[in-house]
Structure formats: C-alpha cells, structure tokens
Amino acid sequence: METAPDVDSSPGRVTIGDVARAAGVSIPTVSKVVNHRDGVAPATMLRVQEVVERLGYETSLVARSLRSSRTGVIGILVPEFEPFSTELLRGISSATTGTGYELLAYAGLVTGTSQPGWERRSLSRLSGTLIDGAIVVTPSAALPSSSIPVVAIDPHTGPEGHATVDTDSEGGARIAVEHLLALGHTRIAHIHGRADLASAQLREAGYRAALGAAGIAVDETLLLAGDYQEDQAAEVARALLSRPDRPTAVFAANDSSAIGVLHAAADLGLRVPEDLSVIGFDDVPQAAMTTPPLTTVAQPLTELGASAVAMLLAMLRGEPTKDHVRLDTTLHVRRSTARPAS
Amino acid sequence: METAPDVDSSPGRVTIGDVARAAGVSIPTVSKVVNHRDGVAPATMLRVQEVVERLGYETSLVARSLRSSRTGVIGILVPEFEPFSTELLRGISSATTGTGYELLAYAGLVTGTSQPGWERRSLSRLSGTLIDGAIVVTPSAALPSSSIPVVAIDPHTGPEGHATVDTDSEGGARIAVEHLLALGHTRIAHIHGRADLASAQLREAGYRAALGAAGIAVDETLLLAGDYQEDQAAEVARALLSRPDRPTAVFAANDSSAIGVLHAAADLGLRVPEDLSVIGFDDVPQAAMTTPPLTTVAQPLTELGASAVAMLLAMLRGEPTKDHVRLDTTLHVRRSTARPAS
DNA sequence: CTGTTAGCGCATTCAT
DNA sequence: ATGAATGCGCTAACAG
C-alpha cells in the first residue's frame, strides 16, 4: 500500500547492511561482532561497535529467528488479556527477570469469534522460531507436538503430553462448598466453567463431592454453564435467581463468573450476602474491588506463572523436569458469604 | 545446537512448501490461496484449502513479515509486566477485539539491568516489520522516528513528536493533596516517581501547587524518590518515617509506591490511617487488596488503553488524528486516609 | 582474520 | 492460471 518510499538510506530502521557500509566491513563481520563471536580483529570489532552505537542498530528479531534457532525470547500464549492471564503474566515476568530471556505475550483470540484452536494457531505462527519456548495459558485443545519446549498452564484435560502446571481445583472447590455448608447453606448452585478445561470439570467434581459428603443430593437444575465469563454467568444467574426455589448460595467456577453473579443479584434487588452468598475461584485482584468484596478460593496466580517459567527454563537448558506441578489453593473469606437468612 | 534433524518431513512445523508438495502445486499458488488473492482456479483453490486444513498450516509470522509489510498485529511495548501495564493491556485487549488485529506484548526490560532505551531497542527489534503499529507504555526516552505508527502512553516528557495519551497528572495530584489538607494534614510528604517521566514531574508540580495554594511552604526534605517502584519507595519511606519530625501523611506518586509505604509503616509499627495517612495514584486493582484498602487517585487505565488503540487504528487507516488525548482522574477514597491523630 | 556463498519461509514480479 | 526466479535481514559454513 503506502509503504515508505525508502530507497536505501536510513529512514526507518537500520539494517546490518547499513552498519557494514558505514564501518567499511562486510555484513558477516558485523554479524560476528554483534553476536560476540570470535574471529574478528580487536580493531575492527571496536570500529563496528562504535558504528552500531552511533546508528542505534538492533538485530531484527524477525530476520534473526528466520536463520538462527535461538532468539532468547519466551512466548506466552493467551486467549486474551483478562485478569487471570495478566496475573499469570506478572508472575512470569518477575520470575524471568535476570534470566536473560525476554518475554513476548501473544493474544490470538482477539479476532472476536472465539474459535477454538487459537493455541495451535498461535503456536504455529510464532514457532518457527520466533520464540525458544512457550507457555500456553488454558489451551482448550491438545497442543501439536511442537519442536520447541512448551509448558501448559491450566490445560484442557489432565496432565498429558506436555508439561503442565495447575492448582488443586477439586480440593479448592471442596473448600468453597464446605465453607458454604458450614455457614448453613444447603441449596447451593454451581456456575461451572468452560467444559473443555480440566479445571472446570474438577471444580464441578469437587462441588459434587462436598455435597455428597454432607449427604446432600445434587439438584441438577442448580448446575449452570457460565463458561468462565462474566456476561455469560450473569445471564444464567439472572434466570437462576428469578426462580421461586432459588438457591441461597452460589459457587462460581471462577471470579469473573462470580462477579457476573454479583451483577445479576444486584439487578434483581438481592442483597449479598444477606439474601445470597456468592463465592468465586482464583482471587484475581479485582475480587477485592467488588461490592461486597468477594469471598473466593485463592489460586497462587503469580506462583503459578513462576513455576511455569522455572519448568520451561529447565527444559530449555535440557535438564530433566517433572512434567506436572500442582499448587495448593486457600480459602479467602471476604464479605460475600454469610449464614442464610431464614 | 540441537536443532531437530528434520530433513523435510513434518516433525515440527508445517511450511508452505509442505502444503505445496502435498497439494501438487507450486509454492506461489499456495501463497495466493492463503492470502485470498485471485488468479487461482477454483478447483486448485479448493484442493489447496483442503490440504491447508488437513496439515494445520499457518503462515509463519516471521517469514511473512520479512517479506510483506502488513502482518495484522499490533505491538504493545512495556518495560515489564506489572499491574499498571497489565491493566492497560486489558483495556487494549478488549478495545482490539473484533478489529481483526492481534496483539503482541513485548517486555524488553526483563534483562534485569533496567537500562534506559529499552523502548528504542524493542521497537527496533520488532519493527521491520513484525508489527504494523505500536503502543509504547511509559517510554522514558524519545522514540526514534519509526516507519510504523506509534502511540505513547504516559511518556517521558509532554506531548511531543509522537501521538500520546495520558491523564491529568497534575490535577490528580492536587486532588490528592487537597484531600489530605481537608482532613487536616499539614506535614505531607511526597514520594515521587521516575524523574524521566512527565507524569512524575506533573504530580510533583500538583503537590507543590496544592500546598502553595493552602499557604504551606514545601519542606524539601519531605520529597523523596520512589521511582514508581514498591521496593524503592519502601526503602525511602522507612527512613522518612523513622525521623522524629515524620509527616502525618504521604502522597505516593503511584500505587506501587504507596504499597511500599504501607509496608514500611507496618514494619515500623505505625498504624494506617491512625498514625499515618497514605494516598496513592493509579487505582490498580491491587490497591483494593491492601491493608487497609488504599485511598488513591484513579486513572481510567482500561480507557487509557482503549484510547491508545483507537488512535493507533485511526493512524493505521491513514486517517488524521489528534496527537494528544488526556483523560481525567478521580479521587477514590478508601481506608488509608483519615484525620491526623493530634 | 575476513569476505563469499548459501539459504531460512515466504510473497512478489515476470514469464510461461 | 501457474511456476521459476528474486530478495527480505540475517547467520552458518566455508573459502581466501
């Protein structure tokens, strides 16, 4: 289209050729200097470095990766940037500091149509090799056997194939429901998450287990799909809470869903926690900003990210690693849960 | 090193050549089909598409960007992934949904040594052209005149050169200090931010202006450098709060600094807000999670990101745009501020 | 120690 | 309508 009509001067970007010309050497020589490779006379090395400095040259990630296999960057593949993944990102970022690797986070789902397979697509686009290794967040499908090391965070179905890090979803769900039971609730609904994610299935299993252990039969009409999304959860919650036999408490599969439930309750004039108790899962930062502040099962999100990085770095180093790390969850009681009214 | 010994089969990644071979056509033909270009017989087109599907082929972002000028991805350049930039990312992400662009966030500062010029370096590495346009968060130096559109969020020094979006830092700082003054504080310290950022200078200016308007002379010993960082702020705050003539309130230039101050106060056994009032700036989600919840000047972070995207998209479309957008701040009173003790 | 020769995977003329 | 040739910026062999 309207590409700049740069002939060969230096309007936009400085290439290795520009440096070579300015320094009066050949391109490979510049390459060697830039990559700290030996076989270059100290004098020329200095001269080239000076020119590199002056021109502000940086090797193009693109060109380099096309040719060489190592780029020194780790890719983080996420469906989109929402609280869950950005918290993970923070943990990954601080764990990466000082390792010499840079981070490249890629959101492949911004196309709107939330087509599955974004993880395969993104991995395929970046691998090749723009990145040396990848951390894939909530892949909902099996990852293709890629040529680079890959670690999955909270993947589709149990530990399998790729290295995985996740938290004890089932145990966390039990804690959540037990908290509700201890408060005296018996009609407890569950807004479950994306069916393609193992974590969602495990949370539902934990919900059922806790209820079963308390001798309460599961009312299947109290199980609704929230897809881990605020809007979707709000919608189903509105219907649920409008029923005459509405539950006194809701266990949402993640915080976004719980926030959706909170909105639905507010719309219907229900007070939380007086008329309805709500509990979430994740403990993203915004869980503390809701009205009332959300009681939730905390996942150590930043540690989760840090663990993923640790595993990936080990794989990158060629060291043997365990293929599955599972972290614990803890109950974080705030103000959205209380004894039922009656 | 240990590159896979793939000869030409399909171990890792599927290339356009693999598709061409499998479909019995030449590479250019596949390229045309993939890029929806005409000049291909309907029959071959279908056949190629079928093979693409079957093999799971995706064009390599790397190879494509080396050759063609458009990649359909927007780059977000951040120094690192911390709450401020991740909130921005959220806003950018949701504003990008449905535009057909994908997002690539790049953290160039993970090298540990927080060398300045990361923005120039990152831009140079990605430009060329992995990305069609870039949003640079808190660049602390002048950006090189790049060949792609660039929007800066909260840049080094006032609106200049590149398109910019920021918030009313000076006004926000005045609101913060006025809130403290209204509560009855007169000895108010200020932990200021990175000197190379315009926002930090403006917040300090607002602090001085508010104090001046109240007829209070600025005690220069109450002005400390926190660099917008939690650790750094905690350190200077510890010294500050240990002084016999310690202030009764602290206005921190951003929430991270304020959190640092909170830690320092806790270490010294000072109660907040009884013994010390603390106010921050930004209103990142974690400001609500502190003990006590932090009073802060809220910046519309997600809107900030959304505005940046809107400007960038307009530039990408070749439309004229204003080169500076400034959003307003609002005071968000929580529990870390109160009347002074005496 | 340095420059020359080849490609990496892909998109683009230009022939056929 | 399709294929052969060329080059993007860079690095890895080799040659000189």
XYZ file of C-alpha atoms (C1' of nucleotides) in Angstrom:
716
model
C 0.000 0.000 0.000
C 1.662 3.153 1.196
C 4.985 1.753 2.191
C 7.553 4.428 2.742
C 9.458 5.027 -0.466
C 12.780 4.459 1.232
C 15.331 3.585 -1.358
C 18.244 2.572 0.745
C 19.012 5.448 3.031
C 18.095 5.201 6.697
C 14.582 6.488 7.217
C 13.012 3.882 9.390
C 15.078 1.042 10.521
C 18.817 0.499 10.457
C 19.835 -2.818 8.975
C 23.004 -4.769 9.305
C 23.890 -3.642 5.818
C 23.823 -0.010 6.850
C 26.236 -0.750 9.642
C 28.539 -2.746 7.401
C 28.645 0.019 4.843
C 29.295 2.698 7.427
C 32.020 0.676 9.062
C 33.567 -0.389 5.816
C 33.353 -4.082 6.501
C 31.248 -6.935 5.248
C 27.915 -7.945 6.646
C 29.071 -11.222 8.221
C 31.713 -9.352 10.125
C 29.123 -7.112 11.674
C 27.089 -10.168 12.497
C 30.015 -11.708 14.320
C 30.643 -8.597 16.327
C 27.030 -8.221 17.269
C 26.793 -11.817 18.375
C 30.017 -11.688 20.332
C 31.572 -14.304 18.183
C 35.324 -14.512 17.978
C 37.327 -14.339 14.833
C 37.313 -10.592 14.488
C 40.312 -8.318 14.947
C 40.025 -6.147 18.050
C 40.416 -3.042 15.951
C 37.575 -3.799 13.545
C 35.468 -5.003 16.417
C 35.797 -1.668 18.139
C 35.095 0.240 14.980
C 31.993 -1.787 14.256
C 30.741 -1.443 17.798
C 31.143 2.264 17.579
C 29.089 2.416 14.402
C 26.434 0.140 15.869
C 26.173 2.501 18.792
C 26.056 5.586 16.655
C 23.432 4.275 14.283
C 21.429 2.660 17.051
C 21.363 -0.684 15.337
C 19.490 -3.639 16.805
C 19.251 -7.021 15.190
C 15.816 -7.693 13.848
C 14.127 -10.377 15.857
C 12.396 -11.450 12.705
C 15.366 -11.870 10.445
C 17.472 -13.456 13.118
C 14.893 -16.009 14.038
C 14.435 -16.986 10.458
C 18.027 -18.020 10.266
C 19.139 -18.998 13.696
C 17.383 -21.263 16.080
C 17.809 -19.278 19.247
C 16.209 -15.911 19.883
C 16.339 -15.540 23.634
C 12.643 -14.888 23.938
C 9.953 -16.862 25.631
C 6.439 -16.732 24.258
C 3.355 -16.569 26.430
C 0.268 -17.575 24.510
C -3.027 -16.454 25.946
C -6.523 -16.417 24.509
C -6.879 -12.805 25.550
C -5.646 -10.403 28.178
C -8.029 -10.640 31.107
C -7.320 -10.618 34.849
C -6.433 -14.275 35.084
C -3.835 -14.238 32.362
C -2.436 -10.848 33.252
C -1.807 -12.007 36.812
C -0.028 -15.021 35.425
C 1.944 -12.669 33.250
C 3.083 -10.740 36.277
C 4.387 -13.865 37.917
C 6.070 -14.955 34.739
C 7.597 -11.546 34.260
C 9.181 -11.313 37.663
C 10.395 -14.894 37.505
C 12.045 -14.194 34.189
C 13.932 -11.134 35.333
C 17.622 -11.752 35.287
C 17.475 -14.943 33.270
C 18.488 -13.235 30.061
C 15.240 -14.081 28.367
C 12.756 -11.581 27.098
C 9.017 -12.049 27.068
C 6.601 -11.939 24.225
C 2.952 -12.337 25.092
C 0.664 -13.138 22.225
C -3.107 -12.922 22.293
C -4.518 -14.971 19.499
C -8.183 -14.685 20.246
C -8.735 -11.016 19.549
C -10.350 -11.956 16.310
C -13.656 -11.870 18.128
C -15.006 -15.194 17.061
C -13.693 -17.260 19.872
C -12.684 -20.088 17.666
C -11.070 -22.974 19.384
C -7.651 -23.916 18.267
C -6.236 -20.471 18.842
C -3.415 -22.084 20.759
C -2.423 -24.271 17.872
C -2.655 -21.368 15.524
C -0.633 -19.005 17.676
C 1.974 -21.595 18.405
C 2.300 -22.320 14.762
C 2.635 -18.684 13.840
C 5.292 -17.894 16.385
C 7.148 -21.119 16.303
C 9.488 -21.112 13.529
C 11.336 -19.854 15.508
C 10.432 -16.509 16.889
C 10.483 -17.968 20.355
C 12.676 -20.509 22.064
C 9.926 -21.893 24.229
C 6.305 -21.254 25.076
C 3.933 -21.097 27.989
C 0.380 -21.655 26.864
C -2.413 -20.451 29.111
C -5.604 -22.501 29.249
C -5.181 -24.357 25.993
C -8.518 -25.921 25.259
C -7.255 -28.380 22.742
C -4.330 -30.700 22.509
C -1.191 -28.870 21.555
C 0.557 -30.022 18.408
C 3.846 -31.690 19.054
C 5.979 -28.693 18.531
C 9.694 -28.563 18.111
C 10.138 -26.154 20.988
C 9.575 -26.795 24.700
C 6.054 -25.996 25.819
C 4.507 -25.702 29.271
C 0.749 -25.508 29.680
C -0.992 -23.665 32.478
C -4.403 -24.959 33.435
C -4.928 -27.013 30.288
C -7.869 -28.759 28.761
C -7.587 -32.196 30.131
C -5.431 -33.607 32.867
C -1.661 -33.872 32.728
C -0.914 -35.412 29.412
C 1.685 -34.968 26.802
C 3.044 -31.581 27.618
C 4.459 -30.301 30.846
C 1.712 -28.811 32.936
C 1.207 -26.597 35.920
C -2.129 -26.104 37.612
C -3.709 -25.892 41.036
C -5.771 -28.278 43.035
C -9.108 -27.373 41.529
C -11.048 -30.205 43.049
C -9.731 -29.586 46.541
C -10.350 -25.874 46.171
C -13.908 -26.471 45.105
C -14.492 -28.681 48.110
C -13.168 -25.996 50.427
C -15.500 -23.493 48.843
C -18.581 -25.642 49.174
C -17.645 -26.778 52.657
C -17.383 -23.140 53.677
C -20.904 -22.599 52.409
C -22.162 -25.750 54.101
C -20.562 -24.722 57.375
C -22.449 -21.458 57.185
C -25.650 -23.451 56.965
C -26.432 -23.377 53.262
C -27.981 -26.439 51.690
C -29.296 -25.155 48.382
C -26.044 -24.306 46.673
C -25.849 -23.652 42.956
C -22.771 -24.028 40.800
C -21.974 -21.930 37.747
C -19.436 -24.089 36.025
C -16.629 -23.138 33.663
C -15.584 -23.953 30.159
C -16.304 -27.617 29.677
C -13.157 -28.078 27.641
C -10.937 -27.221 30.583
C -9.909 -29.807 33.117
C -10.089 -27.240 35.876
C -13.777 -26.691 35.219
C -14.529 -30.374 35.381
C -12.535 -30.777 38.561
C -14.269 -27.892 40.250
C -17.593 -29.397 39.439
C -16.372 -32.724 40.757
C -15.271 -31.042 43.976
C -18.667 -29.426 44.278
C -20.405 -32.745 43.896
C -18.044 -34.454 46.291
C -18.510 -31.889 49.033
C -22.261 -32.025 48.700
C -22.209 -35.804 48.664
C -20.044 -35.940 51.775
C -22.596 -33.745 53.516
C -25.346 -36.097 52.495
C -26.985 -33.601 50.183
C -28.275 -34.805 46.853
C -27.187 -32.714 43.903
C -30.030 -30.815 42.283
C -29.018 -30.857 38.639
C -31.117 -27.806 37.885
C -28.760 -25.852 40.079
C -25.868 -26.525 37.728
C -25.445 -23.878 35.041
C -22.841 -23.099 32.402
C -21.007 -19.819 32.878
C -18.054 -20.528 30.609
C -15.748 -18.711 32.998
C -17.131 -15.491 31.573
C -18.739 -12.623 33.385
C -21.502 -11.884 30.883
C -22.436 -15.465 30.356
C -22.530 -16.112 34.089
C -24.639 -13.016 34.713
C -27.135 -14.200 32.173
C -27.651 -17.660 33.556
C -27.589 -16.311 37.108
C -30.415 -13.935 36.311
C -32.599 -16.846 35.317
C -31.483 -18.924 38.242
C -32.103 -16.233 40.811
C -35.515 -15.409 39.421
C -36.779 -18.863 40.219
C -39.044 -19.230 43.225
C -36.874 -22.018 44.567
C -33.680 -20.074 44.077
C -30.573 -21.196 45.938
C -29.266 -19.373 48.970
C -25.704 -19.602 47.780
C -23.768 -19.796 44.525
C -20.342 -21.283 43.947
C -18.989 -19.778 40.751
C -16.191 -21.605 38.954
C -14.040 -18.505 38.739
C -14.043 -14.900 39.882
C -15.261 -13.485 36.598
C -18.335 -15.694 36.848
C -18.803 -14.707 40.475
C -18.704 -11.059 39.511
C -21.336 -11.802 36.914
C -23.487 -13.379 39.607
C -22.999 -10.324 41.774
C -24.271 -8.140 38.955
C -27.262 -10.379 38.402
C -28.111 -10.298 42.095
C -27.871 -6.522 42.144
C -30.138 -6.285 39.111
C -32.741 -8.396 40.848
C -32.533 -6.434 44.058
C -30.997 -9.260 46.016
C -28.586 -8.273 48.758
C -25.269 -10.070 49.064
C -24.596 -11.730 51.439
C -27.920 -11.264 53.281
C -30.116 -12.773 50.574
C -27.472 -14.651 48.679
C -23.957 -15.861 49.363
C -21.513 -15.876 46.482
C -18.107 -17.479 46.338
C -15.613 -17.401 43.492
C -12.363 -19.036 42.480
C -8.965 -17.563 41.504
C -8.632 -14.494 43.693
C -7.766 -12.110 40.926
C -7.054 -8.603 42.234
C -10.432 -7.288 41.174
C -12.129 -9.738 43.512
C -11.264 -7.311 46.287
C -12.896 -4.424 44.458
C -16.380 -5.809 44.163
C -19.314 -4.807 46.325
C -19.189 -6.562 48.651
C -15.613 -7.827 48.400
C -15.696 -11.358 47.101
C -15.029 -14.452 49.160
C -13.037 -16.724 46.927
C -10.731 -19.703 46.649
C -7.307 -18.229 46.069
C -5.018 -19.687 43.460
C -1.403 -18.577 43.789
C -1.519 -16.984 40.364
C 1.886 -15.379 40.333
C 3.497 -18.529 41.693
C 1.720 -20.486 39.033
C 3.386 -18.303 36.433
C 6.721 -18.513 38.171
C 6.541 -22.311 38.281
C 5.780 -22.448 34.608
C 8.825 -20.316 33.872
C 11.011 -22.458 36.095
C 9.920 -25.585 34.261
C 10.389 -24.026 30.872
C 13.845 -22.738 31.709
C 14.864 -26.184 32.872
C 13.573 -27.678 29.642
C 15.401 -25.037 27.677
C 18.566 -25.989 29.498
C 17.921 -29.567 28.574
C 17.528 -30.677 32.148
C 15.055 -33.336 33.124
C 11.935 -31.937 34.772
C 8.831 -33.288 36.303
C 6.012 -32.970 33.894
C 3.393 -31.775 36.290
C 3.361 -29.259 39.116
C 0.253 -28.761 41.169
C -0.087 -25.907 43.633
C -2.490 -25.581 46.505
C -5.445 -23.309 46.931
C -6.597 -21.490 50.035
C -9.918 -20.052 51.062
C -10.007 -16.291 51.165
C -13.047 -15.172 53.140
C -14.224 -11.663 52.442
C -17.760 -10.322 52.635
C -19.846 -12.038 50.003
C -20.688 -15.063 52.104
C -22.742 -15.330 55.312
C -25.320 -17.522 57.039
C -28.523 -17.944 55.065
C -31.390 -15.642 56.030
C -34.116 -17.924 57.282
C 22.939 -26.648 18.743
C 20.493 -29.477 18.907
C 18.151 -28.486 16.171
C 15.850 -31.270 15.204
C 17.326 -33.238 12.330
C 14.219 -32.701 10.258
C 15.107 -33.307 6.681
C 11.897 -32.366 5.024
C 9.182 -34.430 6.577
C 6.757 -32.825 9.037
C 8.093 -33.107 12.543
C 7.673 -29.663 13.968
C 6.191 -27.044 11.837
C 4.371 -27.244 8.551
C 5.744 -24.869 5.943
C 4.212 -23.576 2.795
C 6.421 -25.975 0.907
C 4.881 -28.953 2.651
C 1.463 -27.767 1.617
C 2.539 -27.161 -1.943
C 4.032 -30.613 -2.237
C 1.017 -32.310 -0.708
C -1.347 -30.421 -2.966
C 0.757 -30.934 -6.025
C 1.098 -27.260 -6.814
C 3.822 -24.699 -6.517
C 4.540 -22.541 -3.510
C 3.319 -19.281 -5.061
C -0.016 -20.880 -5.720
C -0.418 -21.816 -2.106
C 0.561 -18.300 -1.140
C -2.154 -16.868 -3.323
C -4.785 -19.133 -1.880
C -3.784 -18.432 1.674
C -3.825 -14.695 1.086
C -7.127 -14.762 -0.730
C -5.600 -13.457 -3.870
C -7.218 -14.113 -7.202
C -5.593 -15.816 -10.087
C -6.176 -19.327 -8.947
C -8.582 -21.798 -10.485
C -11.477 -22.632 -8.179
C -10.597 -26.283 -8.313
C -6.976 -25.883 -7.221
C -8.044 -23.347 -4.651
C -10.337 -25.859 -3.028
C -7.751 -28.565 -3.135
C -5.140 -26.349 -1.556
C -7.511 -25.189 1.135
C -8.307 -28.746 1.972
C -4.623 -29.594 2.358
C -4.018 -26.480 4.442
C -6.780 -27.593 6.736
C -5.580 -31.137 6.959
C -1.971 -30.246 7.662
C -2.901 -27.432 10.002
C -0.779 -24.960 8.172
C -0.407 -21.378 9.411
C 1.755 -18.799 7.742
C 4.775 -18.019 9.815
C 4.531 -14.560 11.248
C 8.265 -14.361 10.942
C 8.682 -15.252 7.329
C 5.678 -13.281 6.241
C 6.707 -10.135 7.988
C 10.123 -10.255 6.461
C 8.665 -10.103 3.016
C 5.390 -8.314 3.242
C 4.709 -5.111 5.031
C 1.472 -5.973 6.754
C 1.127 -8.542 9.494
C -2.124 -7.644 11.181
C -0.593 -7.448 14.601
C -0.228 -4.544 16.943
C 2.718 -4.453 19.303
C 2.488 -3.299 22.887
C 5.894 -2.424 24.257
C 6.211 -2.360 28.014
C 9.220 -2.208 30.289
C 7.835 -5.129 32.257
C 4.547 -6.708 33.188
C 3.401 -5.056 36.393
C -0.102 -4.000 37.463
C -0.049 -0.698 35.625
C 0.845 -2.127 32.266
C -1.276 -5.227 32.631
C -4.343 -3.100 33.296
C -3.540 -1.101 30.204
C -3.205 -4.380 28.381
C -6.697 -5.372 29.419
C -8.123 -2.169 28.030
C -6.151 -2.548 24.850
C -7.198 -6.152 24.506
C -10.895 -5.533 24.776
C -10.717 -2.500 22.505
C -8.949 -4.566 19.895
C -11.478 -7.371 19.841
C -13.222 -7.533 16.537
C -10.858 -5.219 14.699
C -9.049 -8.063 13.021
C -5.777 -7.213 14.686
C -3.917 -9.467 17.022
C -1.865 -8.334 19.955
C 1.738 -8.924 20.739
C 3.006 -7.575 24.028
C 6.730 -7.358 24.364
C 8.641 -6.826 27.597
C 12.115 -5.717 26.784
C 13.362 -4.948 30.245
C 13.487 -8.415 31.718
C 17.207 -8.352 31.232
C 17.463 -7.210 34.810
C 19.639 -4.208 34.305
C 16.969 -1.644 33.828
C 18.805 0.070 31.096
C 17.113 3.040 29.601
C 16.433 2.920 25.942
C 14.558 -0.336 26.148
C 11.787 1.247 24.145
C 14.073 2.138 21.293
C 15.613 -1.272 21.372
C 12.319 -3.140 21.458
C 10.827 -1.014 18.755
C 13.826 -1.598 16.607
C 13.747 -5.319 17.129
C 10.091 -5.745 16.319
C 9.770 -3.131 13.687
C 10.839 -4.391 10.424
C 8.046 -5.393 10.331
C 6.717 -7.865 12.792
C 4.106 -5.373 13.802
C 2.020 -2.880 11.882
C 1.910 -0.346 14.677
C 2.966 0.030 18.274
C 1.747 1.306 21.602
C 4.652 2.121 23.870
C 3.998 2.279 27.585
C 5.949 4.829 29.607
C 8.797 5.369 27.198
C 11.447 7.235 29.119
C 13.343 8.433 26.131
C 12.444 9.952 22.827
C 11.253 7.342 20.391
C 13.162 7.029 17.152
C 11.242 8.162 14.136
C 9.995 4.795 13.146
C 8.390 3.794 9.920
C 5.305 2.454 11.649
C 2.639 4.396 13.560
C 3.383 4.715 17.244
C 1.268 5.876 20.164
C 2.847 6.546 23.540
C 1.077 6.089 26.851
C 2.318 8.261 29.676
C 5.595 9.198 28.032
C 8.743 10.840 29.224
C 8.129 14.429 28.515
C 4.982 16.231 27.469
C 3.201 15.700 24.194
C 5.874 15.919 21.587
C 6.584 14.160 18.381
C 4.531 11.034 18.721
C 0.871 10.663 19.408
C 0.273 10.494 23.107
C -2.378 9.543 25.603
C -2.119 10.271 29.289
C -4.173 11.504 32.218
C -4.280 14.756 34.078
C -1.463 14.022 36.477
C -1.141 17.494 37.859
C -4.843 17.844 38.525
C -4.946 14.407 40.082
C -2.074 15.227 42.376
C -3.833 18.398 43.514
C -6.965 16.436 44.322
C -4.921 14.007 46.358
C -3.144 16.652 48.372
C -6.300 18.689 48.796
C -7.999 15.613 50.225
C -5.192 15.325 52.756
C -5.323 19.033 53.545
C -9.059 18.887 54.026
C -8.564 16.139 56.581
C -6.303 18.481 58.488
C -2.842 17.311 57.472
C -0.124 19.893 57.056
C 3.050 17.842 57.081
C 2.599 15.914 53.886
C 5.446 14.031 52.257
C 5.672 13.103 48.597
C 7.366 10.008 47.234
C 7.884 10.992 43.651
C 8.178 8.836 40.562
C 10.706 8.250 37.841
C 12.186 11.622 37.064
C 12.314 10.843 33.376
C 8.551 10.597 33.121
C 6.407 13.629 32.556
C 3.710 12.191 34.785
C 6.086 12.136 37.744
C 7.061 15.747 37.245
C 3.461 16.803 36.894
C 2.399 15.003 40.026
C 5.120 16.720 41.942
C 4.043 20.023 40.446
C 0.474 19.335 41.530
C 1.679 18.528 45.012
C 3.583 21.809 45.230
C 0.696 23.759 43.789
C -1.832 22.368 46.239
C 0.441 23.043 49.160
C 1.178 26.530 47.894
C -2.495 27.308 47.437
C -3.035 26.314 51.051
C -0.279 28.630 52.129
C 2.007 25.837 53.238
C 5.688 26.083 52.416
C 7.131 22.971 50.863
C 9.595 21.188 53.106
C 12.080 19.825 50.607
C 13.212 17.108 53.000
C 9.764 15.619 52.673
C 10.325 14.940 48.977
C 11.807 11.530 48.278
C 12.478 9.486 45.160
C 10.473 6.274 44.920
C 10.936 5.652 41.194
C 7.387 4.345 40.951
C 8.668 1.129 42.493
C 7.449 -0.637 45.571
C 10.826 -1.649 46.964
C 12.463 1.657 46.364
C 9.538 3.511 47.920
C 9.520 1.222 50.949
C 13.170 1.910 51.486
C 12.981 5.691 51.432
C 9.757 5.600 53.414
C 11.411 3.627 56.169
C 13.973 6.384 56.589
C 11.363 9.081 56.328
C 9.026 7.560 58.872
C 11.820 6.936 61.346
C 12.507 10.629 61.643
C 11.282 12.390 64.780
C 9.579 15.013 62.654
C 7.928 12.486 60.413
C 4.996 13.575 58.304
C 1.405 12.678 59.185
C 0.580 11.861 55.613
C 2.282 10.618 52.481
C 1.253 11.188 48.888
C 2.889 8.496 46.800
C 3.260 9.095 43.086
C 1.697 5.770 42.194
C 0.047 2.805 43.877
C 3.130 0.623 43.865
C 4.970 3.299 45.815
C 2.028 3.684 48.167
C 2.051 -0.032 48.820
C 5.735 0.260 49.604
C 4.938 2.996 52.092
C 2.283 0.789 53.655
C 4.866 -1.936 54.130
C 7.333 0.484 55.660
C 4.717 1.788 58.055
C 3.792 -1.736 59.096
C 7.452 -2.571 59.678
C 7.790 0.424 61.937
C 4.650 -0.356 63.850
C 2.758 2.643 62.546
C -0.960 2.212 62.106
C -2.618 3.396 58.915
C -4.595 5.604 58.898
C -4.457 6.383 62.636
C -0.781 7.266 62.747
C -0.213 7.903 59.087
C -2.392 8.627 56.100
C -1.293 7.236 52.745
C -2.652 8.076 49.342
C -1.621 6.603 46.006
C -2.179 7.199 42.317
C -3.442 4.914 39.517
C -6.040 2.735 41.225
C -4.659 -0.552 40.050
C -6.804 -3.490 41.202
C -4.402 -4.454 43.958
C -4.988 -1.082 45.624
C -8.205 -2.582 46.927
C -6.398 -5.560 48.402
C -4.044 -3.734 50.717
C -4.500 -3.409 54.454
C -6.146 -1.054 54.816
C -7.570 -0.605 51.317
C -5.747 2.235 49.657
C -7.208 5.665 49.027
C -5.963 6.678 45.612
C -6.369 8.908 42.607
C -7.973 6.746 39.973
C -6.718 6.802 36.429
C -9.085 5.216 33.907
C -6.493 2.632 32.997
C -8.548 0.492 30.690
C -9.906 3.564 28.918
C -6.389 4.815 28.559
C -5.518 1.624 26.747
C -8.673 1.769 24.680
C -7.933 5.340 23.617
C -4.454 4.387 22.558
C -5.844 1.602 20.420
C -8.415 3.904 18.875
C -5.731 6.401 17.928
C -3.451 3.737 16.556
C -6.194 2.165 14.480
C -7.023 5.548 13.006
C -3.387 6.097 12.136
C -3.208 2.657 10.619
C -6.193 3.545 8.486
C -4.418 6.673 7.419
C -6.971 8.942 8.980
C -5.964 12.187 10.608
C -5.971 12.047 14.385
C -5.373 14.395 17.199
C -1.952 13.851 18.592
C -2.833 14.025 22.232
C -5.632 12.655 24.361
C -5.811 13.448 28.033
C -8.231 11.712 30.356
C -9.411 12.799 33.763
C -8.662 11.397 37.161
C -10.988 10.959 40.118
C -10.381 10.563 43.800
C -11.162 7.130 45.146
C -11.420 7.307 48.926
C -10.917 4.029 50.748
C -9.452 3.485 54.204
C -5.844 4.568 54.197
C -6.544 8.224 54.870
C -8.070 9.885 57.953
C -7.691 12.944 60.142
C -4.303 13.257 61.800
C -4.045 11.971 65.361
C -3.209 15.010 67.453
C 41.194 -12.684 10.443
C 37.891 -11.501 6.689
C 34.733 -11.809 2.706
C 31.912 -15.046 -0.380
C 28.331 -18.303 -0.907
C 24.034 -20.257 0.730
C 19.887 -20.488 2.322
C 15.740 -19.821 6.492
C 9.998 -19.414 4.799
C 7.522 -16.638 2.429
C 5.406 -13.028 -1.117
C 6.151 -10.840 -5.319
C 7.239 -9.666 -10.141
C 7.613 -11.846 -14.518
C 7.441 -15.455 -17.607
C 5.177 -19.288 -19.399
C -3.795 -19.998 -14.352
C 0.552 -21.424 -12.830
C 5.638 -21.869 -11.996
C 10.632 -20.038 -11.948
C 13.341 -16.549 -10.211
C 14.456 -12.989 -6.797
C 15.104 -10.855 -2.289
C 13.639 -9.508 2.798
C 17.770 -9.272 7.015
C 20.345 -12.238 8.914
C 23.703 -16.210 10.262
C 26.456 -20.561 9.229
C 29.657 -22.746 6.609
C 33.364 -22.325 4.036
C 36.979 -20.064 1.251
C 40.679 -16.811 0.732
